[in-house]
PDB file of C-alpha atoms in Angstrom:
ATOM      1  CA  UNK A   1      50.480  -9.900 -10.815  1.00  0.00           C
ATOM      2  CA  UNK A   2      47.435 -10.956 -12.576  1.00  0.00           C
ATOM      3  CA  UNK A   3      46.356 -10.629 -16.477  1.00  0.00           C
ATOM      4  CA  UNK A   4      43.387  -8.528 -17.748  1.00  0.00           C
ATOM      5  CA  UNK A   5      43.273  -8.696 -20.984  1.00  0.00           C
ATOM      6  CA  UNK A   6      40.589  -6.073 -23.138  1.00  0.00           C
ATOM      7  CA  UNK A   7      39.639  -7.333 -26.085  1.00  0.00           C
ATOM      8  CA  UNK A   8      37.727  -4.776 -28.412  1.00  0.00           C
ATOM      9  CA  UNK A   9      37.072  -3.718 -32.562  1.00  0.00           C
ATOM     10  CA  UNK A  10      37.052  -0.038 -31.898  1.00  0.00           C
ATOM     11  CA  UNK A  11      33.269   0.174 -31.680  1.00  0.00           C
ATOM     12  CA  UNK A  12      31.327   3.038 -29.801  1.00  0.00           C
ATOM     13  CA  UNK A  13      30.329   0.015 -27.121  1.00  0.00           C
ATOM     14  CA  UNK A  14      33.999  -0.507 -26.490  1.00  0.00           C
ATOM     15  CA  UNK A  15      35.502   2.775 -26.541  1.00  0.00           C
ATOM     16  CA  UNK A  16      32.754   3.259 -23.821  1.00  0.00           C
ATOM     17  CA  UNK A  17      33.546  -0.114 -21.835  1.00  0.00           C
ATOM     18  CA  UNK A  18      37.560   0.585 -22.436  1.00  0.00           C
ATOM     19  CA  UNK A  19      36.977   4.218 -20.742  1.00  0.00           C
ATOM     20  CA  UNK A  20      34.643   3.059 -18.540  1.00  0.00           C
ATOM     21  CA  UNK A  21      35.431  -0.372 -16.857  1.00  0.00           C
ATOM     22  CA  UNK A  22      38.799  -1.317 -18.351  1.00  0.00           C
ATOM     23  CA  UNK A  23      40.656   1.920 -16.766  1.00  0.00           C
ATOM     24  CA  UNK A  24      38.579   1.223 -13.576  1.00  0.00           C
ATOM     25  CA  UNK A  25      40.796  -1.956 -13.076  1.00  0.00           C
ATOM     26  CA  UNK A  26      43.668  -1.726  -9.948  1.00  0.00           C
ATOM     27  CA  UNK A  27      46.956  -1.310 -12.676  1.00  0.00           C
ATOM     28  CA  UNK A  28      49.191  -2.160  -9.096  1.00  0.00           C
ATOM     29  CA  UNK A  29      47.634  -5.637  -9.191  1.00  0.00           C
ATOM     30  CA  UNK A  30      46.590  -6.142 -13.037  1.00  0.00           C
ATOM     31  CA  UNK A  31      48.468  -5.708 -16.014  1.00  0.00           C
ATOM     32  CA  UNK A  32      45.973  -4.294 -18.158  1.00  0.00           C
ATOM     33  CA  UNK A  33      46.977  -4.976 -22.059  1.00  0.00           C
ATOM     34  CA  UNK A  34      44.633  -4.040 -24.465  1.00  0.00           C
ATOM     35  CA  UNK A  35      43.733  -5.815 -27.866  1.00  0.00           C
ATOM     36  CA  UNK A  36      42.205  -4.090 -30.801  1.00  0.00           C
ATOM     37  CA  UNK A  37      41.367  -7.016 -33.267  1.00  0.00           C
ATOM     38  CA  UNK A  38      40.720  -4.708 -36.088  1.00  0.00           C
ATOM     39  CA  UNK A  39      44.496  -3.674 -36.057  1.00  0.00           C
ATOM     40  CA  UNK A  40      45.403  -7.282 -35.173  1.00  0.00           C
ATOM     41  CA  UNK A  41      42.826  -9.659 -37.105  1.00  0.00           C
ATOM     42  CA  UNK A  42      45.714 -12.315 -36.618  1.00  0.00           C
ATOM     43  CA  UNK A  43      44.755 -12.167 -32.631  1.00  0.00           C
ATOM     44  CA  UNK A  44      41.524 -13.083 -33.773  1.00  0.00           C
ATOM     45  CA  UNK A  45      42.445 -16.855 -32.710  1.00  0.00           C
ATOM     46  CA  UNK A  46      43.724 -16.241 -29.472  1.00  0.00           C
ATOM     47  CA  UNK A  47      40.694 -14.282 -28.799  1.00  0.00           C
ATOM     48  CA  UNK A  48      38.655 -17.683 -29.610  1.00  0.00           C
ATOM     49  CA  UNK A  49      40.722 -20.021 -27.753  1.00  0.00           C
ATOM     50  CA  UNK A  50      40.507 -17.488 -24.988  1.00  0.00           C
ATOM     51  CA  UNK A  51      36.669 -18.437 -25.114  1.00  0.00           C
ATOM     52  CA  UNK A  52      35.468 -14.963 -26.515  1.00  0.00           C
ATOM     53  CA  UNK A  53      32.317 -14.885 -28.325  1.00  0.00           C
ATOM     54  CA  UNK A  54      32.116 -11.082 -28.676  1.00  0.00           C
ATOM     55  CA  UNK A  55      33.296  -7.767 -28.407  1.00  0.00           C
ATOM     56  CA  UNK A  56      34.319  -6.118 -25.918  1.00  0.00           C
ATOM     57  CA  UNK A  57      35.175  -8.320 -23.701  1.00  0.00           C
ATOM     58  CA  UNK A  58      37.652  -8.808 -20.994  1.00  0.00           C
ATOM     59  CA  UNK A  59      39.067 -11.414 -20.109  1.00  0.00           C
ATOM     60  CA  UNK A  60      41.015 -11.969 -16.199  1.00  0.00           C
ATOM     61  CA  UNK A  61      42.951 -15.007 -14.810  1.00  0.00           C
ATOM     62  CA  UNK A  62      41.133 -17.115 -17.983  1.00  0.00           C
ATOM     63  CA  UNK A  63      37.501 -16.301 -17.180  1.00  0.00           C
ATOM     64  CA  UNK A  64      35.998 -14.176 -20.132  1.00  0.00           C
ATOM     65  CA  UNK A  65      33.308 -11.497 -19.493  1.00  0.00           C
ATOM     66  CA  UNK A  66      31.369 -10.291 -22.273  1.00  0.00           C
ATOM     67  CA  UNK A  67      30.824  -6.690 -21.786  1.00  0.00           C
ATOM     68  CA  UNK A  68      27.298  -5.314 -23.306  1.00  0.00           C
ATOM     69  CA  UNK A  69      27.502  -5.616 -27.232  1.00  0.00           C
ATOM     70  CA  UNK A  70      29.644  -4.455 -29.848  1.00  0.00           C
ATOM     71  CA  UNK A  71      30.182  -7.080 -32.356  1.00  0.00           C
ATOM     72  CA  UNK A  72      29.981 -10.879 -32.945  1.00  0.00           C
ATOM     73  CA  UNK A  73      33.819 -12.231 -32.891  1.00  0.00           C
ATOM     74  CA  UNK A  74      32.875 -14.294 -35.678  1.00  0.00           C
ATOM     75  CA  UNK A  75      32.193 -11.116 -38.119  1.00  0.00           C
ATOM     76  CA  UNK A  76      35.720 -10.201 -37.032  1.00  0.00           C
ATOM     77  CA  UNK A  77      37.236 -12.817 -39.091  1.00  0.00           C
ATOM     78  CA  UNK A  78      38.943 -11.971 -42.428  1.00  0.00           C
TER      79      UNK A  78
ATOM     80  CA  UNK B   1      35.835   9.417  -5.317  1.00  0.00           C
ATOM     81  CA  UNK B   2      33.845   7.807  -8.361  1.00  0.00           C
ATOM     82  CA  UNK B   3      31.547   4.864  -7.288  1.00  0.00           C
ATOM     83  CA  UNK B   4      31.157   1.409  -8.589  1.00  0.00           C
ATOM     84  CA  UNK B   5      28.024  -0.233  -7.615  1.00  0.00           C
ATOM     85  CA  UNK B   6      27.311  -4.470  -9.038  1.00  0.00           C
ATOM     86  CA  UNK B   7      23.668  -5.218  -9.449  1.00  0.00           C
ATOM     87  CA  UNK B   8      23.601  -9.039  -8.798  1.00  0.00           C
ATOM     88  CA  UNK B   9      21.389 -11.531  -8.184  1.00  0.00           C
ATOM     89  CA  UNK B  10      23.011 -14.061  -6.458  1.00  0.00           C
ATOM     90  CA  UNK B  11      23.482 -16.268  -9.324  1.00  0.00           C
ATOM     91  CA  UNK B  12      26.342 -18.540 -10.683  1.00  0.00           C
ATOM     92  CA  UNK B  13      27.141 -15.665 -13.377  1.00  0.00           C
ATOM     93  CA  UNK B  14      26.629 -12.876 -11.225  1.00  0.00           C
ATOM     94  CA  UNK B  15      29.243 -14.743  -8.686  1.00  0.00           C
ATOM     95  CA  UNK B  16      31.454 -14.773 -11.088  1.00  0.00           C
ATOM     96  CA  UNK B  17      31.449 -11.764 -12.293  1.00  0.00           C
ATOM     97  CA  UNK B  18      32.218 -10.409  -8.741  1.00  0.00           C
ATOM     98  CA  UNK B  19      34.592 -12.987  -7.665  1.00  0.00           C
ATOM     99  CA  UNK B  20      36.576 -11.828 -11.049  1.00  0.00           C
ATOM    100  CA  UNK B  21      35.806  -8.374 -11.953  1.00  0.00           C
ATOM    101  CA  UNK B  22      34.227  -6.400  -9.226  1.00  0.00           C
ATOM    102  CA  UNK B  23      36.987  -7.768  -7.249  1.00  0.00           C
ATOM    103  CA  UNK B  24      39.279  -6.475  -9.528  1.00  0.00           C
ATOM    104  CA  UNK B  25      38.479  -3.081  -9.444  1.00  0.00           C
ATOM    105  CA  UNK B  26      40.885  -0.260  -8.295  1.00  0.00           C
ATOM    106  CA  UNK B  27      39.685   0.359  -4.628  1.00  0.00           C
ATOM    107  CA  UNK B  28      41.719   3.095  -3.894  1.00  0.00           C
ATOM    108  CA  UNK B  29      39.690   5.314  -6.763  1.00  0.00           C
ATOM    109  CA  UNK B  30      36.148   3.909  -6.649  1.00  0.00           C
ATOM    110  CA  UNK B  31      33.786   2.919  -3.848  1.00  0.00           C
ATOM    111  CA  UNK B  32      32.942  -0.763  -4.433  1.00  0.00           C
ATOM    112  CA  UNK B  33      28.990  -1.273  -3.454  1.00  0.00           C
ATOM    113  CA  UNK B  34      27.516  -4.393  -4.179  1.00  0.00           C
ATOM    114  CA  UNK B  35      24.004  -4.929  -3.864  1.00  0.00           C
ATOM    115  CA  UNK B  36      21.938  -8.495  -4.004  1.00  0.00           C
ATOM    116  CA  UNK B  37      18.598  -7.811  -5.806  1.00  0.00           C
ATOM    117  CA  UNK B  38      17.470 -11.096  -4.320  1.00  0.00           C
ATOM    118  CA  UNK B  39      17.794  -9.460  -1.335  1.00  0.00           C
ATOM    119  CA  UNK B  40      16.785  -6.087  -1.315  1.00  0.00           C
ATOM    120  CA  UNK B  41      14.160  -6.630  -4.202  1.00  0.00           C
ATOM    121  CA  UNK B  42      13.036  -2.629  -3.466  1.00  0.00           C
ATOM    122  CA  UNK B  43      16.205  -1.773  -5.203  1.00  0.00           C
ATOM    123  CA  UNK B  44      15.095  -3.193  -8.483  1.00  0.00           C
ATOM    124  CA  UNK B  45      13.694   0.015  -9.104  1.00  0.00           C
ATOM    125  CA  UNK B  46      16.790   1.790  -8.501  1.00  0.00           C
ATOM    126  CA  UNK B  47      19.154  -0.621 -10.877  1.00  0.00           C
ATOM    127  CA  UNK B  48      15.933  -0.358 -13.290  1.00  0.00           C
ATOM    128  CA  UNK B  49      16.155   3.457 -13.199  1.00  0.00           C
ATOM    129  CA  UNK B  50      20.374   3.247 -13.591  1.00  0.00           C
ATOM    130  CA  UNK B  51      19.264   1.219 -17.204  1.00  0.00           C
ATOM    131  CA  UNK B  52      20.213  -2.252 -15.449  1.00  0.00           C
ATOM    132  CA  UNK B  53      18.554  -4.166 -17.519  1.00  0.00           C
ATOM    133  CA  UNK B  54      20.081  -7.916 -17.082  1.00  0.00           C
ATOM    134  CA  UNK B  55      22.605  -8.973 -13.987  1.00  0.00           C
ATOM    135  CA  UNK B  56      24.774  -9.233 -13.533  1.00  0.00           C
ATOM    136  CA  UNK B  57      25.573  -5.130 -14.248  1.00  0.00           C
ATOM    137  CA  UNK B  58      28.286  -2.933 -12.944  1.00  0.00           C
ATOM    138  CA  UNK B  59      27.243   0.917 -12.579  1.00  0.00           C
ATOM    139  CA  UNK B  60      30.506   3.198 -13.184  1.00  0.00           C
ATOM    140  CA  UNK B  61      30.180   6.635 -12.938  1.00  0.00           C
ATOM    141  CA  UNK B  62      26.387   6.142 -14.719  1.00  0.00           C
ATOM    142  CA  UNK B  63      27.368   3.879 -17.344  1.00  0.00           C
ATOM    143  CA  UNK B  64      25.927   0.702 -17.269  1.00  0.00           C
ATOM    144  CA  UNK B  65      27.731  -2.643 -18.243  1.00  0.00           C
ATOM    145  CA  UNK B  66      26.319  -5.723 -18.376  1.00  0.00           C
ATOM    146  CA  UNK B  67      28.365  -8.435 -18.269  1.00  0.00           C
ATOM    147  CA  UNK B  68      27.615 -11.871 -19.287  1.00  0.00           C
ATOM    148  CA  UNK B  69      23.843 -12.418 -18.958  1.00  0.00           C
ATOM    149  CA  UNK B  70      22.964 -14.303 -15.741  1.00  0.00           C
ATOM    150  CA  UNK B  71      19.121 -12.777 -15.182  1.00  0.00           C
ATOM    151  CA  UNK B  72      16.865 -10.284 -16.884  1.00  0.00           C
ATOM    152  CA  UNK B  73      16.377  -7.511 -14.307  1.00  0.00           C
ATOM    153  CA  UNK B  74      12.023  -8.245 -15.466  1.00  0.00           C
ATOM    154  CA  UNK B  75      12.361 -11.375 -13.886  1.00  0.00           C
ATOM    155  CA  UNK B  76      13.383 -10.133 -10.868  1.00  0.00           C
ATOM    156  CA  UNK B  77      10.265  -7.801  -9.960  1.00  0.00           C
ATOM    157  CA  UNK B  78       8.336  -8.985  -7.424  1.00  0.00           C
TER     158      UNK B  78
END
């Protein structure tokens, strides 16, 4: 089982990506984890370490996919 | 059955997105179509009409998701 982590910040672009793209992922092969950086500011460092530069972003097996552009990660730091 | 169309141009960013993201889509719910704009230049107009501005891009149920950035669509026009 692989892991797909969706990092977002609750922005409209993020919600669209979650509803349109993340939900399309095959749940029989991937454990999909959704991380709201606005609610979990401590996870910003985790996203950063994974290579995330902006949200929404989907990290699948260590590879970062930046999807459209909602906000820069730098703007989400406390 | 919904349709997910992946537009790409054979670039390294495109290949990464296809291997990492497109293949993660649930094939039991989505018909995944891959369109190589380098080999099918006539499809550039189709991508454009769908709202694609750069590749790689994934269009799911009419919503465009630009994934990372490989090349601008404008640069792929003949």
